[in-house]
Short mmCIF file of C-alpha atoms and ligand atoms in Angstrom, two decimals:
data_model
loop_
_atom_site.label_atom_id
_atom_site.label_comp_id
_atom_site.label_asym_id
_atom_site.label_seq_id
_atom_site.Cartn_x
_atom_site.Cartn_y
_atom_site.Cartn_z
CA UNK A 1088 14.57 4.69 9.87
CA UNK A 1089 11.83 7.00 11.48
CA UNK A 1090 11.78 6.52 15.28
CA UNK A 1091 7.90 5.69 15.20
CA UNK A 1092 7.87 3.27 12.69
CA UNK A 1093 9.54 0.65 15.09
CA UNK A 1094 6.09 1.06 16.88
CA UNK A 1095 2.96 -0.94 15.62
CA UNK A 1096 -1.10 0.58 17.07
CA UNK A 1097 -2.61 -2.63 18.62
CA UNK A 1098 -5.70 -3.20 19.72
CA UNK A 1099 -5.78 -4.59 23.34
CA UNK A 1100 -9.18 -4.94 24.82
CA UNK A 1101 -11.22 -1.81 24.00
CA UNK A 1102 -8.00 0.49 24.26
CA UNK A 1103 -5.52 0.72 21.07
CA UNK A 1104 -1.49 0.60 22.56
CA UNK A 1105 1.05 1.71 20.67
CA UNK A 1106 3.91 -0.91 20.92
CA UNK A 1107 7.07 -2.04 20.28
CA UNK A 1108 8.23 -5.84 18.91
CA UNK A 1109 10.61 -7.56 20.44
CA UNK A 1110 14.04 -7.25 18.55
CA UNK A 1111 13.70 -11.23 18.36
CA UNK A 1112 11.19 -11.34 16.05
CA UNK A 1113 13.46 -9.52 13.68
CA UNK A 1114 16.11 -12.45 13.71
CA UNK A 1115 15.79 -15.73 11.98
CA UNK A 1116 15.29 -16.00 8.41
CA UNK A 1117 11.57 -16.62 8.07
CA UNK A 1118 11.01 -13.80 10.32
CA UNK A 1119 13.37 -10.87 8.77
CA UNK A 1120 11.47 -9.37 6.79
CA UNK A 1121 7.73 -9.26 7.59
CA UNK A 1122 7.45 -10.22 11.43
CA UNK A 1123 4.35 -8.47 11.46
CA UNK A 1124 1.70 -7.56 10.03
CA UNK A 1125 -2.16 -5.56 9.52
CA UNK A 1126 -4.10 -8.58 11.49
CA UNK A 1127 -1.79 -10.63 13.19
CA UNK A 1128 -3.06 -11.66 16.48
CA UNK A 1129 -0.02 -11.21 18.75
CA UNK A 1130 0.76 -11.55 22.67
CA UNK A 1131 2.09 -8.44 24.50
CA UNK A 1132 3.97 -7.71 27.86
CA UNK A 1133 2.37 -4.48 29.07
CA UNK A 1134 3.93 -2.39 31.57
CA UNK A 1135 0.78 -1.59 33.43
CA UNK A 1136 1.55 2.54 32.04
CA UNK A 1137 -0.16 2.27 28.75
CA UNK A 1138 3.14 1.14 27.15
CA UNK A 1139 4.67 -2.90 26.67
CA UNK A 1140 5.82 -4.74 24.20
CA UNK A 1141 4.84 -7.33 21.52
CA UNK A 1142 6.21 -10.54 22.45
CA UNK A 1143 5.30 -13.37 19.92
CA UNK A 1144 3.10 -13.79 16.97
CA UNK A 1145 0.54 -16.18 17.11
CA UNK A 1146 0.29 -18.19 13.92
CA UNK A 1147 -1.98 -16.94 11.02
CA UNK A 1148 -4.95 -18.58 9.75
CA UNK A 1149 -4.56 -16.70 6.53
CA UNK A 1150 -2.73 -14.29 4.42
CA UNK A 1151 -2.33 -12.11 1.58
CA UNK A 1152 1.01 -11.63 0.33
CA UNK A 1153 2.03 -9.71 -3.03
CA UNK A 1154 6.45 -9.40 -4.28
CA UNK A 1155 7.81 -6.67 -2.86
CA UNK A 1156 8.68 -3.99 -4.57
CA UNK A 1157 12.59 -3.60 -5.62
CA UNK A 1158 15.54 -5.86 -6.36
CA UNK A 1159 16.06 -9.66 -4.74
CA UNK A 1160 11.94 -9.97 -4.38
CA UNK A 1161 10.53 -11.57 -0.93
CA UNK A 1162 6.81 -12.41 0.08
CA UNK A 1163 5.53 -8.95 1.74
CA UNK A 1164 2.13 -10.20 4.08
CA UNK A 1165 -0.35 -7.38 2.96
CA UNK A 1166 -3.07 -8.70 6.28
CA UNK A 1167 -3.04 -12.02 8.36
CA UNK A 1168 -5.99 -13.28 9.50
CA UNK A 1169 -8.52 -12.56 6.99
CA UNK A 1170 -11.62 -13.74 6.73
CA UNK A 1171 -13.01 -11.97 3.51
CA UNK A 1172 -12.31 -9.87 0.18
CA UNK A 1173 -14.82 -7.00 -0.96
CA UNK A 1174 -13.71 -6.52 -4.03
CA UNK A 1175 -14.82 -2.97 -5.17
CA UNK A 1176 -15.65 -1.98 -8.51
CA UNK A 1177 -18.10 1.14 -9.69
CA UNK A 1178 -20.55 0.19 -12.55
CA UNK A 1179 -19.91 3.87 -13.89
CA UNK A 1180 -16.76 6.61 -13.54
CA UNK A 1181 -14.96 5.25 -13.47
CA UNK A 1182 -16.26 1.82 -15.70
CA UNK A 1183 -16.54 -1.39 -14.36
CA UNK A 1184 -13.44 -3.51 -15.19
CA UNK A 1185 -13.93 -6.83 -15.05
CA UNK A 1186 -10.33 -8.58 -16.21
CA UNK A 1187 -9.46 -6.27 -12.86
CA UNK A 1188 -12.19 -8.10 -11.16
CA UNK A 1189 -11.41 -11.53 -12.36
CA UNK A 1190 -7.68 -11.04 -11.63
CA UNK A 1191 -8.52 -10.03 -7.87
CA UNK A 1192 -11.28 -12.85 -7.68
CA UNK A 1193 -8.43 -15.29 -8.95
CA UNK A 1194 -6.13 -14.15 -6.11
CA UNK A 1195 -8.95 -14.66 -3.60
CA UNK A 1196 -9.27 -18.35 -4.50
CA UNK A 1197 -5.39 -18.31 -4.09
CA UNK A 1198 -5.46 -17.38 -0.83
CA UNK A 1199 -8.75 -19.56 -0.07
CA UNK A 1200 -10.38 -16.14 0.83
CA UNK A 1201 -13.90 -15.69 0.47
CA UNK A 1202 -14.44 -12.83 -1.79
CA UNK A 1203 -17.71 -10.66 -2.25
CA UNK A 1204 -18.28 -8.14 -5.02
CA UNK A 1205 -19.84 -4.38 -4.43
CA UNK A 1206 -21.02 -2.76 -7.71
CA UNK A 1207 -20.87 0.85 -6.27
CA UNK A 1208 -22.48 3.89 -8.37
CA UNK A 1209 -25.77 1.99 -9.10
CA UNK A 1210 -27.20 5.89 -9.00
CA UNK A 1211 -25.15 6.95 -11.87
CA UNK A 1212 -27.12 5.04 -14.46
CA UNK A 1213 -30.47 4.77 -15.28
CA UNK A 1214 -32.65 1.98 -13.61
CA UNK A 1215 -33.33 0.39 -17.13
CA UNK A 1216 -29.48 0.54 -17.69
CA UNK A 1217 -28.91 -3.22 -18.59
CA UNK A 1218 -24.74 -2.99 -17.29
CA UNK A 1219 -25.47 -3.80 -14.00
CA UNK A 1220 -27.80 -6.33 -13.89
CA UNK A 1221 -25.50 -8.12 -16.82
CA UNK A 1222 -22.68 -7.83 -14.56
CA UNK A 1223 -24.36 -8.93 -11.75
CA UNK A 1224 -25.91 -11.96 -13.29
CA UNK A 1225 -21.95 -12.91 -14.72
CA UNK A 1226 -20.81 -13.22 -11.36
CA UNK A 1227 -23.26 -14.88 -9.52
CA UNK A 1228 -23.88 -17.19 -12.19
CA UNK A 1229 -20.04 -18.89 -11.06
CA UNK A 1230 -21.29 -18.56 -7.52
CA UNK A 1231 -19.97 -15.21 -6.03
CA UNK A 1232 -22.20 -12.85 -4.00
CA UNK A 1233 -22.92 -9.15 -5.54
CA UNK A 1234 -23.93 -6.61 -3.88
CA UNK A 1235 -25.36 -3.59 -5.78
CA UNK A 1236 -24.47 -0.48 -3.83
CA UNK A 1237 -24.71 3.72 -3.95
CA UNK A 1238 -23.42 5.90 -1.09
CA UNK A 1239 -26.21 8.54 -2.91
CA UNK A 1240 -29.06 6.63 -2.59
CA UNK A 1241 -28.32 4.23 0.34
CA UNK A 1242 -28.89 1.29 -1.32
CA UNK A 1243 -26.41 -2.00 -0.18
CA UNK A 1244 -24.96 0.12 2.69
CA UNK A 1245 -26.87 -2.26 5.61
CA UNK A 1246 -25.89 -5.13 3.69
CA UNK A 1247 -22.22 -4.33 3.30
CA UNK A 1248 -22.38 -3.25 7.33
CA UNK A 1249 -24.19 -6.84 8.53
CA UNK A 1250 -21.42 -8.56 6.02
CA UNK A 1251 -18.69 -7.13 7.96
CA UNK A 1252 -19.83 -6.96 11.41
CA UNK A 1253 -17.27 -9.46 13.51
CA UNK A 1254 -15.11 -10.41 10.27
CA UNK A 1255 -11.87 -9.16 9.60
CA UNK A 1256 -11.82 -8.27 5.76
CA UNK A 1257 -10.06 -6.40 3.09
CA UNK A 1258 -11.33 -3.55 0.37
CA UNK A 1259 -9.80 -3.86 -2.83
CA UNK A 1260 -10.49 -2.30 -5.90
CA UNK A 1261 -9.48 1.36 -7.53
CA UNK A 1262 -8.99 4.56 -6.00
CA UNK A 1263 -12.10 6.31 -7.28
CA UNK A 1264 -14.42 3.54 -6.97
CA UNK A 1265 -15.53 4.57 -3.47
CA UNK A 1266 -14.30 2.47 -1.00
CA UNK A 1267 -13.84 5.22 1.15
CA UNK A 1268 -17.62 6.64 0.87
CA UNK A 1269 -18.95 3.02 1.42
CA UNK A 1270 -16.92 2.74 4.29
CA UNK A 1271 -17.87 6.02 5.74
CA UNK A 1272 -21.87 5.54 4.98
CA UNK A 1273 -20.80 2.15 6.43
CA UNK A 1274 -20.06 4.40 9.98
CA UNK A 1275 -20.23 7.63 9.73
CA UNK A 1276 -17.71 9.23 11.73
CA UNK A 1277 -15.05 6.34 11.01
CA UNK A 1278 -11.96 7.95 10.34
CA UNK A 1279 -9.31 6.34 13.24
CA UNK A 1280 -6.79 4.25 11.49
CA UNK A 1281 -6.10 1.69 14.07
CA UNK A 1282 -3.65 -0.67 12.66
CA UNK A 1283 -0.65 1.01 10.65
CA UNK A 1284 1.98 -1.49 11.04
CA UNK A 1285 5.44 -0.86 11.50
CA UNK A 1286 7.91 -0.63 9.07
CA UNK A 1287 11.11 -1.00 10.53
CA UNK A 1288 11.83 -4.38 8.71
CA UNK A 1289 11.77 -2.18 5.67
CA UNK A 1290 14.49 0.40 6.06
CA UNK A 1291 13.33 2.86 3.87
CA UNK A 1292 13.54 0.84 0.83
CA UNK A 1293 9.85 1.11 -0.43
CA UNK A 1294 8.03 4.33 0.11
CA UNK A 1295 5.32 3.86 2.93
CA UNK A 1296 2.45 1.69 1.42
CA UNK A 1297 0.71 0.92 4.76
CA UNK A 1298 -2.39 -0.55 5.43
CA UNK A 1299 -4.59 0.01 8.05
CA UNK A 1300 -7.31 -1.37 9.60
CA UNK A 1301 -10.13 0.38 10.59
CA UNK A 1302 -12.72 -0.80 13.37
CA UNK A 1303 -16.11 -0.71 13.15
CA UNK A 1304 -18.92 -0.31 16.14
CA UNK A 1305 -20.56 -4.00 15.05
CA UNK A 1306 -16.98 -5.77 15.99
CA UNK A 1307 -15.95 -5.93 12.49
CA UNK A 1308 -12.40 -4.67 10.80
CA UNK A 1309 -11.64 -3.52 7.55
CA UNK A 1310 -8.50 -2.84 6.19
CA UNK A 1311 -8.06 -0.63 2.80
CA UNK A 1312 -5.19 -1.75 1.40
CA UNK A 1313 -2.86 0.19 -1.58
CA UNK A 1314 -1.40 -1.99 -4.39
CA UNK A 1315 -4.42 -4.47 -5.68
CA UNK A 1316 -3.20 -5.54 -9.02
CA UNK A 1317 -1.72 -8.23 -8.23
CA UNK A 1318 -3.18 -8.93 -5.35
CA UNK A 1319 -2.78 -12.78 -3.62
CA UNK A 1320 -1.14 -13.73 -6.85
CA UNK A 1321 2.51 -13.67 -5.62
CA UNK A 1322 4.61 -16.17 -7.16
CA UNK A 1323 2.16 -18.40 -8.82
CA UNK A 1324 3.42 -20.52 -11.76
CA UNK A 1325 2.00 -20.78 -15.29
CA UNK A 1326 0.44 -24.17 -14.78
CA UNK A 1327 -1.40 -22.97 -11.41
CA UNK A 1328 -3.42 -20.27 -12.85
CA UNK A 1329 -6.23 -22.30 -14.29
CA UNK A 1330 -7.40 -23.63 -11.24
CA UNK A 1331 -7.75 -19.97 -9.71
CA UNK A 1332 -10.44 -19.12 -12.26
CA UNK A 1333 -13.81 -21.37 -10.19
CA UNK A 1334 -15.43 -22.37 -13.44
CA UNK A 1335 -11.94 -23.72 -15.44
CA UNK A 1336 -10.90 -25.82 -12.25
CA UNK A 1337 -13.39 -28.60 -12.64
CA UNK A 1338 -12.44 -28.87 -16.88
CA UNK A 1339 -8.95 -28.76 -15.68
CA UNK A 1340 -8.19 -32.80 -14.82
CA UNK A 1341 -10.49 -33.73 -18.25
CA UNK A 1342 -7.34 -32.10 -20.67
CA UNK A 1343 -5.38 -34.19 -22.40
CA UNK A 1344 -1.96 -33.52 -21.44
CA UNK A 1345 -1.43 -32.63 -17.64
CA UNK A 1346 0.51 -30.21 -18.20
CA UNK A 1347 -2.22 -28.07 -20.46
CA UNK A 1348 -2.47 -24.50 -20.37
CA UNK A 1349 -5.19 -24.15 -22.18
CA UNK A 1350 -3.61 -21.98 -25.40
CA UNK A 1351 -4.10 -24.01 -28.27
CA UNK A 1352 -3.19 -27.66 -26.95
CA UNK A 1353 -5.15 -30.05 -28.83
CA UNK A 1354 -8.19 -32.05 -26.59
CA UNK A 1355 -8.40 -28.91 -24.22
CA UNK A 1356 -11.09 -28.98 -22.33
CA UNK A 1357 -11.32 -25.29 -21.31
CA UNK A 1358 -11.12 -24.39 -24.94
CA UNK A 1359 -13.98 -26.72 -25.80
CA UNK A 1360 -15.81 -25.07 -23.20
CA UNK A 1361 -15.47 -22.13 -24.26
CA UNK A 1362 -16.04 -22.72 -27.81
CA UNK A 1363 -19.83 -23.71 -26.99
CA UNK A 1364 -20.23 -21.12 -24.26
CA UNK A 1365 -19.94 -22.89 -20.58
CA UNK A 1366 -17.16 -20.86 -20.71
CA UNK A 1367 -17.09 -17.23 -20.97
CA UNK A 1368 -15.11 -15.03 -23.38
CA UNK A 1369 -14.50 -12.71 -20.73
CA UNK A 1370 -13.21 -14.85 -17.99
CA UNK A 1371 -10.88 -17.12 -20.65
CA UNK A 1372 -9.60 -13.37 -21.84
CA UNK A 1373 -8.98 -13.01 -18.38
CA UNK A 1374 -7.64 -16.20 -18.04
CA UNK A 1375 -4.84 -15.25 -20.58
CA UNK A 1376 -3.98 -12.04 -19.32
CA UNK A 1377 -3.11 -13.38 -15.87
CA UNK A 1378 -1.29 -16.86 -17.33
CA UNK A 1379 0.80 -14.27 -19.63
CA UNK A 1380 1.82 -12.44 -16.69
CA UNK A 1381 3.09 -15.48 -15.18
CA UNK A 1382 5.23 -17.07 -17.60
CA UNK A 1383 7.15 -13.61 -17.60
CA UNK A 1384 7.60 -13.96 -14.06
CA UNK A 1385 5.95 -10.89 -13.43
CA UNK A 1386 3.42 -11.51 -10.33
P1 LIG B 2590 -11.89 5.49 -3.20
O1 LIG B 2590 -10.68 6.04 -3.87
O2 LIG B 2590 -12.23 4.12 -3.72
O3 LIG B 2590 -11.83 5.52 -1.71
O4 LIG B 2590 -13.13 6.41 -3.66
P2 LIG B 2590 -13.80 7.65 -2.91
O5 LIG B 2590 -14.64 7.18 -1.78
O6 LIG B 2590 -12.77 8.66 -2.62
O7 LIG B 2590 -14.81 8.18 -4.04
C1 LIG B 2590 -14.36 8.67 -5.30
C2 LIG B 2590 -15.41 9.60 -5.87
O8 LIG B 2590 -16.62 8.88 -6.16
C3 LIG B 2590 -15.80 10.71 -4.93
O9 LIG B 2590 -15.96 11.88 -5.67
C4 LIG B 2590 -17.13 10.25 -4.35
O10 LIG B 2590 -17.95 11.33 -3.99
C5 LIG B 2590 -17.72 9.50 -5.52
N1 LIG B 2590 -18.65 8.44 -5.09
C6 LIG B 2590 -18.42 7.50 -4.15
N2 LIG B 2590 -19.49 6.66 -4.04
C7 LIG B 2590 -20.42 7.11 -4.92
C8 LIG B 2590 -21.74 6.66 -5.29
O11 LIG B 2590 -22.29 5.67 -4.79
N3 LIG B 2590 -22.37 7.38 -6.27
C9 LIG B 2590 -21.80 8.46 -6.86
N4 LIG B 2590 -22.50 9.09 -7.81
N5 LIG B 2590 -20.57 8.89 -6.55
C10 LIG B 2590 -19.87 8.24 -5.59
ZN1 LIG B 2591 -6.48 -27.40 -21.25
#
């Protein structure tokens, strides 16, 4: 156990305090293994010399959680409090992915999170290139916002900066798509990570996977955080993952067995839908992928 890790950076008026937890919030069951985490709003004892304690946790409006990694899984809390998901993708190097996309997007309607797409590279192809505008018409078309972005050209960076003044939200998406060049176009300059959390409740059994949480000049707070994959969609049965994907929820309740998982069960109503194309190919594949995954217990 390093010495600083028992130590958590939080922000406390304008300063940023470096403090420790309370050994209680360690004890009791619910607590043991994640007291605390990137977000939490939490109420400290300062000693009037820059230094104090963190007291108590105030309760989370949100979360994203993902298994741990390792034997005898738990719920790890990624970032409490959220209030929104950019979900990062590049329309060229590398290619846009969109069962990625639709398997992050699922995991923000788990966690009720509001989730925004950024097609980053838009300078890498052609202006008559029809990729991006396909992709972009996709996901608006079930009702997400897309915003068409290049950290060359300039384009979506004042959008992307007014969506995340005074929100708290997450980046996801993979390395190389550019999260880091948005978010330094975003404000230049940024490069203080605020919010590593500790990770004392961890001894040592995972390598360090924090998450930190930058702050920006407009009041808003962005946290970049490692290990998307399987993002929000810890522990989520078979018969659940329907009703993450926003255009299969409404079909769901019109199948004839309840217990449908839209495979090959006759008088399925996502399979009629997406045998006369209400339903996309895509999204269904998608679909699959994600619904496989969970019937071998492996999100
Ligand atoms: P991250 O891993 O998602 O943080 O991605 P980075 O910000 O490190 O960017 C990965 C690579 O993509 C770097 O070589 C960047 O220079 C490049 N890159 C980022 N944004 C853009 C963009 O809008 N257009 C182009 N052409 N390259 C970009
Ligand atoms: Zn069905």
């Amino acid at each position: 156990m390093r010495i600083d890790s028992k130590r958590c950076h939080v922000e406390v008026g304008d300063a940023v305090l470096l403090l420790s937890p309370q050994g209680r919030l360690f004890r009791g069951r619910k607590a043991a293994r994640n007291p605390i985490a990137v977000g939490d709003r939490v109420r400290v004892r300062l000693d009037g010399e820059g230094g104090g304690s963190i007291e108590e946790v105030l309760p989370r409006t949100s979360k994203l959680s993902r298994a741990s990694a390792g034997e005898g899984s738990f719920e790890q809390v990624l970032v409490a409090n959220l209030d929104q998901a950019l979900v990062v993708s590049a329309v060229a190097d590398p290619e846009l992915q969109p069962d990625l996309v639709d398997r992050i997007l699922a995991g923000c309607e788990r966690e009720g999170l509001r989730a925004v797409l950024v097609f980053n590279k838009v300078d890498l192809v052609p202006p008559d290139d029809p990729g991006p505008g396909h992709w972009r018409a996709f996901y608006e078309a079930l009702g997400y916002r897309v915003v068409p972005a290049s950290t060359v050209t300039g384009q979506g960076i004042d959008e992307l900066r007014d969506l995340l003044a005074d929100r708290l939200s997450v980046f996801c998406g993979l390395s190389g798509v550019g999260k880091s060049s948005l978010l330094n176009a975003i404000q230049p300059g940024l490069a203080l990570a605020v919010g590593s959390i500790s990770e004392r409740w961890r001894e040592g059994r995972h390598t360090t996977t924090h998450s930190s949480l930058l702050r920006l000049d407009n009041g808003g707070h962005v946290v970049d955080t490692p290990g998307i994959r399987n993002f929000g969609l810890w522990g989520v049965p078979p018969r659940d993952v329907g009703e993450l994907w926003v255009e299969l929820e409404p079909l769901i309740p019109q199948c004839r067995f309840a217990d449908c998982l839209h495979v090959r069960e006759p008088g399925c109503a996502v399979l009629a839908a997406v045998e006369d194309g209400r339903v996309t190919r895509q999204r269904y594949e998608s679909y699959l992928e994600v619904l496989a995954d969970a019937q071998k217990g492996r999100l």
